[in-house]
GROMACS .gro file of C-alpha atoms in nm:
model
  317
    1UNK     CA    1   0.000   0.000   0.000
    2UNK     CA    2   0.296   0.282   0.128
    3UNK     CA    3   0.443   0.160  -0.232
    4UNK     CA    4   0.148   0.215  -0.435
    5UNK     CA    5   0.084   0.526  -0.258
    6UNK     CA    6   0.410   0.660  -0.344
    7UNK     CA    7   0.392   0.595  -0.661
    8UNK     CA    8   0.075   0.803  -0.705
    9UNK     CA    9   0.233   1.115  -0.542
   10UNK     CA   10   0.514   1.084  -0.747
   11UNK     CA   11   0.361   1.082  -1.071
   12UNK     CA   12   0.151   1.364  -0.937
   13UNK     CA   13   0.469   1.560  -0.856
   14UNK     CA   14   0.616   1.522  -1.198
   15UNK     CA   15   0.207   1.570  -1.379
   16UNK     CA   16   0.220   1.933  -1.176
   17UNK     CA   17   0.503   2.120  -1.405
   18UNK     CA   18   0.370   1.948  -1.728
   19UNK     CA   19   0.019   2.066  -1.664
   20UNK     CA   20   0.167   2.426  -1.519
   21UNK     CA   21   0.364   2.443  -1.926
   22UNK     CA   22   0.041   2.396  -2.049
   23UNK     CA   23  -0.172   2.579  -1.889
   24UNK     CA   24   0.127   2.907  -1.932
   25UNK     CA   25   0.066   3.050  -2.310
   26UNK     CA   26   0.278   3.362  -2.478
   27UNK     CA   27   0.040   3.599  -2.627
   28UNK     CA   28   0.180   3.824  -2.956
   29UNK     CA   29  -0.020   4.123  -2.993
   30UNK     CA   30  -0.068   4.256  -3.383
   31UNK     CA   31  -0.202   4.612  -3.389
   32UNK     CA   32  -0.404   4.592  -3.671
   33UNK     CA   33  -0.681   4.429  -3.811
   34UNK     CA   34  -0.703   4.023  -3.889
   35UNK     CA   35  -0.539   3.948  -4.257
   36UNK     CA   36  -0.311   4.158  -4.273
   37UNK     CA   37   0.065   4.064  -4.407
   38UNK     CA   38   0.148   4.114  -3.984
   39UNK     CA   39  -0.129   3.940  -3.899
   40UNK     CA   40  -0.049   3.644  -4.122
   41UNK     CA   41   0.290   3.637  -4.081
   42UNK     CA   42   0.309   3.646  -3.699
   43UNK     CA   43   0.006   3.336  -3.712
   44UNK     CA   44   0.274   3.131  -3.911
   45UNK     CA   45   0.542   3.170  -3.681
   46UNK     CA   46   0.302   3.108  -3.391
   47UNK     CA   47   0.197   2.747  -3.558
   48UNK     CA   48   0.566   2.654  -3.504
   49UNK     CA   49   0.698   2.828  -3.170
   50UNK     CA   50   0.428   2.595  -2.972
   51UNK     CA   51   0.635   2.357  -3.030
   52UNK     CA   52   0.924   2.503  -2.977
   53UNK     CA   53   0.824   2.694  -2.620
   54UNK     CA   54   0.643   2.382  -2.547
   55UNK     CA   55   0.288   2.621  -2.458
   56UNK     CA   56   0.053   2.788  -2.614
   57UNK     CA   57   0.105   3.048  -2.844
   58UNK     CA   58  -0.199   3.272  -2.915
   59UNK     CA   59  -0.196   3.596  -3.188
   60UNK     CA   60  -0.417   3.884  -3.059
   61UNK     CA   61  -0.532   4.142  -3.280
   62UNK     CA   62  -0.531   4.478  -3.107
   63UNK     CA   63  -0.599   4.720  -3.332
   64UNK     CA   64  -0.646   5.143  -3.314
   65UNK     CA   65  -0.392   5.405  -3.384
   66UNK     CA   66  -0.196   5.260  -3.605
   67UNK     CA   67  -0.071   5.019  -3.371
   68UNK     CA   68  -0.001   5.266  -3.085
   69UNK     CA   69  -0.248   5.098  -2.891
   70UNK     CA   70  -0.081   4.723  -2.881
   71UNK     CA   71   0.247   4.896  -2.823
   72UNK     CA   72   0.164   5.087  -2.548
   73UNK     CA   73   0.006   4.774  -2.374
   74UNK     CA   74   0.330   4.548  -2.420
   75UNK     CA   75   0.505   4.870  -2.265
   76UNK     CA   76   0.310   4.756  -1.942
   77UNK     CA   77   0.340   4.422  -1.968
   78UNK     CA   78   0.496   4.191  -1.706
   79UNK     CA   79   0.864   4.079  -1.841
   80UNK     CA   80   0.807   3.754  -1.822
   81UNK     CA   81   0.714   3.649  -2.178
   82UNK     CA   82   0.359   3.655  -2.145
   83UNK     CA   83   0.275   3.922  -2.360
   84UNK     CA   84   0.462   4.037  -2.681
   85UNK     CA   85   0.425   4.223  -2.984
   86UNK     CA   86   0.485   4.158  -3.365
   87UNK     CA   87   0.531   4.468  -3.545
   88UNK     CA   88   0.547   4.650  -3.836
   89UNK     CA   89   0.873   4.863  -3.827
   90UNK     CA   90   0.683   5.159  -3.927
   91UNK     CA   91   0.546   5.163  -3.568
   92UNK     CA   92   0.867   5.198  -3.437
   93UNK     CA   93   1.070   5.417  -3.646
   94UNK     CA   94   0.838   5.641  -3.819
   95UNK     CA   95   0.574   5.734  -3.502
   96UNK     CA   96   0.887   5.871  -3.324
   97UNK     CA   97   0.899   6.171  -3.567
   98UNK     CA   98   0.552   6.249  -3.604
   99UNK     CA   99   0.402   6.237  -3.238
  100UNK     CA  100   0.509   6.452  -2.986
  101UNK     CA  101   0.335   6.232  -2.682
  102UNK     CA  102   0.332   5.897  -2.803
  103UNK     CA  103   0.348   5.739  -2.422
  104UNK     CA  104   0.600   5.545  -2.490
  105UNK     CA  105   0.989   5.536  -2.654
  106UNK     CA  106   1.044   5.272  -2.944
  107UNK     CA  107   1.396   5.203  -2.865
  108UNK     CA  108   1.460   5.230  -2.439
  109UNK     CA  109   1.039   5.057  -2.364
  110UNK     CA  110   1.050   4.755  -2.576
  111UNK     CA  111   1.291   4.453  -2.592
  112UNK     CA  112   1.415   4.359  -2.949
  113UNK     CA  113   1.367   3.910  -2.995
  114UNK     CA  114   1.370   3.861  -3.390
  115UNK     CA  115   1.357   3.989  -3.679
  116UNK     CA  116   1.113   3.784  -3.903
  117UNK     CA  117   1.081   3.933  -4.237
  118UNK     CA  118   1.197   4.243  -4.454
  119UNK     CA  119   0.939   4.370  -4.718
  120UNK     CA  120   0.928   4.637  -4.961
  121UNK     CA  121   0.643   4.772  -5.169
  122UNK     CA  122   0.428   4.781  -5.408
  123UNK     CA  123   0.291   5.051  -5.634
  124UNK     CA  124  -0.033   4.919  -5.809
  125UNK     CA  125  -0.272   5.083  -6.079
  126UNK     CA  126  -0.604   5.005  -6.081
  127UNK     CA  127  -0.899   5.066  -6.384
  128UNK     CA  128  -0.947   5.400  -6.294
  129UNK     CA  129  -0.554   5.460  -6.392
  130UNK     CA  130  -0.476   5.437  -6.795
  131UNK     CA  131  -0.325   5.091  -6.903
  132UNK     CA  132   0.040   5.084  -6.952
  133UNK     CA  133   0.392   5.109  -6.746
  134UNK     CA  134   0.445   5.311  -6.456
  135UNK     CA  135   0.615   5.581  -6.643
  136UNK     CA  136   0.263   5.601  -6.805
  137UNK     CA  137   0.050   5.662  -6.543
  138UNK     CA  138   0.319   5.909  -6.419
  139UNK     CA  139   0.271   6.084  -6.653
  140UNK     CA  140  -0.099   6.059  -6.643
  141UNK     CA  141  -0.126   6.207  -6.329
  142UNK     CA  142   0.065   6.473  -6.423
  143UNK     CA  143  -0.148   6.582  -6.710
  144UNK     CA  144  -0.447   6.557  -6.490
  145UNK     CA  145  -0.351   6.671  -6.120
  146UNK     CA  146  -0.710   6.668  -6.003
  147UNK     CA  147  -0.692   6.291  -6.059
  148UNK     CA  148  -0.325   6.214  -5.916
  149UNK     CA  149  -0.403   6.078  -5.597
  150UNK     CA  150  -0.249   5.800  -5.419
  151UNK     CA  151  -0.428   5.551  -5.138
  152UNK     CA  152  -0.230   5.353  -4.836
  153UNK     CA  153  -0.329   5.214  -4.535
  154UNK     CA  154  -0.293   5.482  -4.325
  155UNK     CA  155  -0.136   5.845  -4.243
  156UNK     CA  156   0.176   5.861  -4.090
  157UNK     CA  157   0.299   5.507  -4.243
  158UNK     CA  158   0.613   5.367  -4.402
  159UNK     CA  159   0.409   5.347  -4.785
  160UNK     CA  160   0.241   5.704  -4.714
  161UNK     CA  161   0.621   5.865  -4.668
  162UNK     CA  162   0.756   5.593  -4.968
  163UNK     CA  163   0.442   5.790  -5.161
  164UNK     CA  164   0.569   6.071  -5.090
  165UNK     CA  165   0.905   6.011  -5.207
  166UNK     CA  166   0.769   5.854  -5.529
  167UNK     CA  167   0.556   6.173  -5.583
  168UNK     CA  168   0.886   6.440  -5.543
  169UNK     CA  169   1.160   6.177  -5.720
  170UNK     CA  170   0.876   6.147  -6.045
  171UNK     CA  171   0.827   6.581  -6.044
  172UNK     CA  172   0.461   6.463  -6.007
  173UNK     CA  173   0.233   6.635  -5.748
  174UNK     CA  174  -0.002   6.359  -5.552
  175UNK     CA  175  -0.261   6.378  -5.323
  176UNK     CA  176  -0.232   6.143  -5.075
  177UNK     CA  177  -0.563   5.922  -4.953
  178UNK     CA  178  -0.526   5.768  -4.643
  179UNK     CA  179  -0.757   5.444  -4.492
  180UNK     CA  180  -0.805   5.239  -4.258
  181UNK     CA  181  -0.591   4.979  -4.355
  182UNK     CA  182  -0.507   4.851  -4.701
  183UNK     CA  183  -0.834   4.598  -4.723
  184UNK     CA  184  -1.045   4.928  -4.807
  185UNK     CA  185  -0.764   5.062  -4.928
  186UNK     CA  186  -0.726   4.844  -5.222
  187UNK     CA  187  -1.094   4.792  -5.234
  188UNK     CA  188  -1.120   5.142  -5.397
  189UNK     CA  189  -0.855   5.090  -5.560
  190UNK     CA  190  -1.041   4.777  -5.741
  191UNK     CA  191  -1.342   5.004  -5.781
  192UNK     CA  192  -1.203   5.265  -5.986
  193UNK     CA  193  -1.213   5.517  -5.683
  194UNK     CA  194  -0.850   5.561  -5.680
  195UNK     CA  195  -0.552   5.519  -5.952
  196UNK     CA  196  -0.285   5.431  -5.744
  197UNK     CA  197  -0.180   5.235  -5.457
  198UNK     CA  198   0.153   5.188  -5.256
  199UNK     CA  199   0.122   4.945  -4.946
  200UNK     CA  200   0.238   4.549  -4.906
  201UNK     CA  201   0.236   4.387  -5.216
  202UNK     CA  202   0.007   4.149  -4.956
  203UNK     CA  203  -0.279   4.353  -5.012
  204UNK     CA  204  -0.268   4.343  -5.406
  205UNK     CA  205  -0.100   4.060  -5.482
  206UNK     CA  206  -0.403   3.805  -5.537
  207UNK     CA  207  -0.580   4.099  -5.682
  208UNK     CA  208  -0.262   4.150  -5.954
  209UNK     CA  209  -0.252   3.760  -6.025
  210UNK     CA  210  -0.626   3.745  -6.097
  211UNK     CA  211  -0.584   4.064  -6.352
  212UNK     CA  212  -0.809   4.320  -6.127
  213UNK     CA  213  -0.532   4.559  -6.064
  214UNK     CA  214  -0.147   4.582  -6.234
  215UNK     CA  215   0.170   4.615  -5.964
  216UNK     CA  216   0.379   4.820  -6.146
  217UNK     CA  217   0.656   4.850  -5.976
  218UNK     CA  218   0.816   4.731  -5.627
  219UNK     CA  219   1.019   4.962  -5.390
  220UNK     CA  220   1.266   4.762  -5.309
  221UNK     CA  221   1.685   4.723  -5.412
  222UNK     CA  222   1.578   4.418  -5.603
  223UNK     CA  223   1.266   4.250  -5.767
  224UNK     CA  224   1.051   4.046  -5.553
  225UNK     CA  225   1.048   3.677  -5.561
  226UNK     CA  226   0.665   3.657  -5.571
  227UNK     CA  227   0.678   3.887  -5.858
  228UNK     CA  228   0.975   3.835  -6.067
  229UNK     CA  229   0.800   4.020  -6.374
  230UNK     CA  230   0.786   4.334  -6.193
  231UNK     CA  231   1.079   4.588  -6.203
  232UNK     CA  232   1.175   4.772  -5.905
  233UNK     CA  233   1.123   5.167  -5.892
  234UNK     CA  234   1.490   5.228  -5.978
  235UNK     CA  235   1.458   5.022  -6.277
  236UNK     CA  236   1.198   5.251  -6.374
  237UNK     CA  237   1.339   5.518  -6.389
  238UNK     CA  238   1.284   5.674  -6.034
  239UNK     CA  239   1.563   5.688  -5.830
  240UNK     CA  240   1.453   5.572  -5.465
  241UNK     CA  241   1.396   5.205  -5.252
  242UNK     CA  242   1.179   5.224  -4.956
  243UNK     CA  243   1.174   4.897  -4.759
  244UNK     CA  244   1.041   4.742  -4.377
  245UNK     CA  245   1.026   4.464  -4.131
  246UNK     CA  246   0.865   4.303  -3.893
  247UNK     CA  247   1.018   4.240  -3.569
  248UNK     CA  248   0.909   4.028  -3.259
  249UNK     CA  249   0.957   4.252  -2.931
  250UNK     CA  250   0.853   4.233  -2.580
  251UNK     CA  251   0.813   4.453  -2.295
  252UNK     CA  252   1.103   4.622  -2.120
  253UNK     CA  253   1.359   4.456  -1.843
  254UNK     CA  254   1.316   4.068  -2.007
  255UNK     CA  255   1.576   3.871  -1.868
  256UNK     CA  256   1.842   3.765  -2.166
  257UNK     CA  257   1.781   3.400  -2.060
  258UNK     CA  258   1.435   3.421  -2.122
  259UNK     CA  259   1.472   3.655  -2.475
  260UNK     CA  260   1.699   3.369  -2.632
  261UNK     CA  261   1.415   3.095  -2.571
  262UNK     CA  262   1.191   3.302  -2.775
  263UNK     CA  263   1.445   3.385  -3.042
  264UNK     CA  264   1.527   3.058  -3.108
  265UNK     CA  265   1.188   2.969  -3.142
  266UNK     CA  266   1.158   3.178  -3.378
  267UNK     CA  267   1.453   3.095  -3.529
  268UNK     CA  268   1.340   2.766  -3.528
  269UNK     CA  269   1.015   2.877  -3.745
  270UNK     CA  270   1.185   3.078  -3.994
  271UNK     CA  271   1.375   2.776  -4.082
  272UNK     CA  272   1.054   2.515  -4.193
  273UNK     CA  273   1.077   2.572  -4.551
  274UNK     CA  274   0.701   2.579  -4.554
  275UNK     CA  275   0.711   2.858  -4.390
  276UNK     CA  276   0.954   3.061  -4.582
  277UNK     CA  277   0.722   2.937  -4.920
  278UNK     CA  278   0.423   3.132  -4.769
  279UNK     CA  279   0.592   3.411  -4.652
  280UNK     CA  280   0.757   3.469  -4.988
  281UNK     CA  281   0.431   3.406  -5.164
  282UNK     CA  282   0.344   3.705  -4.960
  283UNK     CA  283   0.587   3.961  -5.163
  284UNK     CA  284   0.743   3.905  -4.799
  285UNK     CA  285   1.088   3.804  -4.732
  286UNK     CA  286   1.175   3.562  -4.480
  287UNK     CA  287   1.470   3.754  -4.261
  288UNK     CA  288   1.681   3.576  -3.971
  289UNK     CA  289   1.814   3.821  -3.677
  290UNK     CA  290   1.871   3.787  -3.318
  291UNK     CA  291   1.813   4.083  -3.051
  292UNK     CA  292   2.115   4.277  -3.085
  293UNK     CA  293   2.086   4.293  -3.466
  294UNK     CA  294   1.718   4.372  -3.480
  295UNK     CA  295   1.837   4.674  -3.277
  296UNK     CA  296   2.063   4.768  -3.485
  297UNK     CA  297   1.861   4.727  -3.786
  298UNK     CA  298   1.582   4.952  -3.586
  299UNK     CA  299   1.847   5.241  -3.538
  300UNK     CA  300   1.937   5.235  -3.866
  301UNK     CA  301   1.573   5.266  -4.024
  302UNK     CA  302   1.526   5.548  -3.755
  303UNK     CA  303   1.822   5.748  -3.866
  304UNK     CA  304   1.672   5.695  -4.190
  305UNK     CA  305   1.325   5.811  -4.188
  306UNK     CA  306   1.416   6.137  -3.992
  307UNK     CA  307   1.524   6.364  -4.301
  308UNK     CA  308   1.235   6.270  -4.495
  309UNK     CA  309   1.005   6.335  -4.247
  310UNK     CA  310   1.094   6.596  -4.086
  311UNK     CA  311   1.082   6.745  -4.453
  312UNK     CA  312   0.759   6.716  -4.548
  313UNK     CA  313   0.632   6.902  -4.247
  314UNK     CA  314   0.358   6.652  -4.166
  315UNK     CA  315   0.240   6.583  -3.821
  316UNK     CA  316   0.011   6.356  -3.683
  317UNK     CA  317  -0.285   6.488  -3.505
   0.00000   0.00000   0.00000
């Protein structure tokens, strides 16, 4: 009886960690809608780093303020790997320029874990643009300036500045026309509402493959994998590259120990060749970088965006 009676408390003892991993899960907060390329992306990587982390891992859509509001709420987060955030780098390297009171600083209140993909993007035509190459339109809209108008996904975002840069590099005055994300966005785009587009080739992509709207050109140094017809804007004749990422962060004061685990999960992720298929089917590009580097990588789009910016003399409200 003592024997069998031992044995139950023992394999109770070693039961109570196992069920305490299962019942722990890592929530990664996106701060915009469902379908997006974050939103996707961040869902892949979560598939594998269960496995990896050996709990739970659940993706949380947040969204408001162009992802100020899932930012500021990893800020406050405990440190102990609970809660994190997958973001777009525009979040964290373009908001520091245009709000004065953002509640938060990008580089000393978050902890850098991974980078997870780089991206460029795309500049689309849709009917209500004339058929042809993206000189073409160009000069379209220049010929008829009531009509030159550009949509993103939002104000204050990495494609509404790479817009911008389009629009003075070209000599062609356009209007931008900000939404609420690049679903409606592109919608409008389909519908004639709009000429042009410059967001994630994510958004367009399906939409350019079924013949609804043309990608005419990609922002990046080189042509995208996904769309290996397309020339970049350089090769068109407009002398600029615009590109992003998406990086895995957590709250501040994470112990190193504890920031490796979830790197190498991701790591770990990023290297299922599944995975890097659908993320380059994406227009994305699967990107491998620890914590320091991802830092590093952060400062340097920073430094980057600040000219530009501070140039055009927008502010966000």
């Amino acid at each position: 009886m003592k024997r069998r009676h031992f044995a139950a408390l023992t394999t109770v003892a070693l039961a109570a960690p196992l069920a305490l991993a299962q019942e722990r899960s890592t929530r990664i907060l996106i701060g915009f809608p469902p379908g997006g390329s974050a939103d996707v992306v961040a869902r892949l990587l979560a598939d594998k780093m269960r496995v990896s982390l050996g709990h739970n891992v659940i993706v949380d859509n947040k969204p408001g303020a162009s992802g100020r509001l899932a930012l500021a709420e990893t800020k406050r987060a405990a440190p102990d790997g609970s809660t994190l955030i997958f973001s777009p780098s525009g979040a964290l390297v373009i908001h520091p320029w245009l709000y004065q009171n953002l509640g938060y600083d990008t580089v000393k209140d978050f902890t850098p874990i991974s980078l997870a993909s780089t991206f460029d993007f795309a500049v689309t035509a849709g009917p209500g643009a004339p058929p042809g190459d993206l000189k073409t339109v160009l000069a379209w809209m220049k010929a008829n300036p009531g009509k030159a108008n550009y949509a993103t996904s939002g104000a204050g975002t990495v494609p509404h500045f790479a817009g911008l840069l389009l629009s003075q590099a070209a000599g062609v005055p356009m209007t931008h026309v900000a939404y609420r994300g690049g679903a409606p966005a592109a919608q409008d785009l389909i519908g004639g509402q709009v000429p042009l587009m410059v967001d994630t080739a994510v958004e367009t992509i399906e939409h350019h493959r079924a013949g609804k709207v043309r990608i005419l050109a990609v922002t990046g140094a080189q042509r995208s994998r996904a769309l290996p017809d397309v020339p970049t804007l350089k090769e068109s004749g407009i002398d600029i590259t615009a590109d992003a990422f998406f990086g895995l962060y957590g709250p501040p004061g994470m112990a190193p120990e504890l920031v490796q685990r979830i790197d190498r999960a991701v790591a770990d992720a990023l290297r299922a060749p599944e995975i890097q298929e659908r993320i380059y089917n994406l227009g994305l590009v699967p990107a491998r970088a620890g914590p320091a580097e991802l830092a590093a990588i952060q400062a340097a789009h920073l430094k980057r965006w600040e000219t530009p910016i501070k140039a055009s003399g927008f502010k966000a409200e």
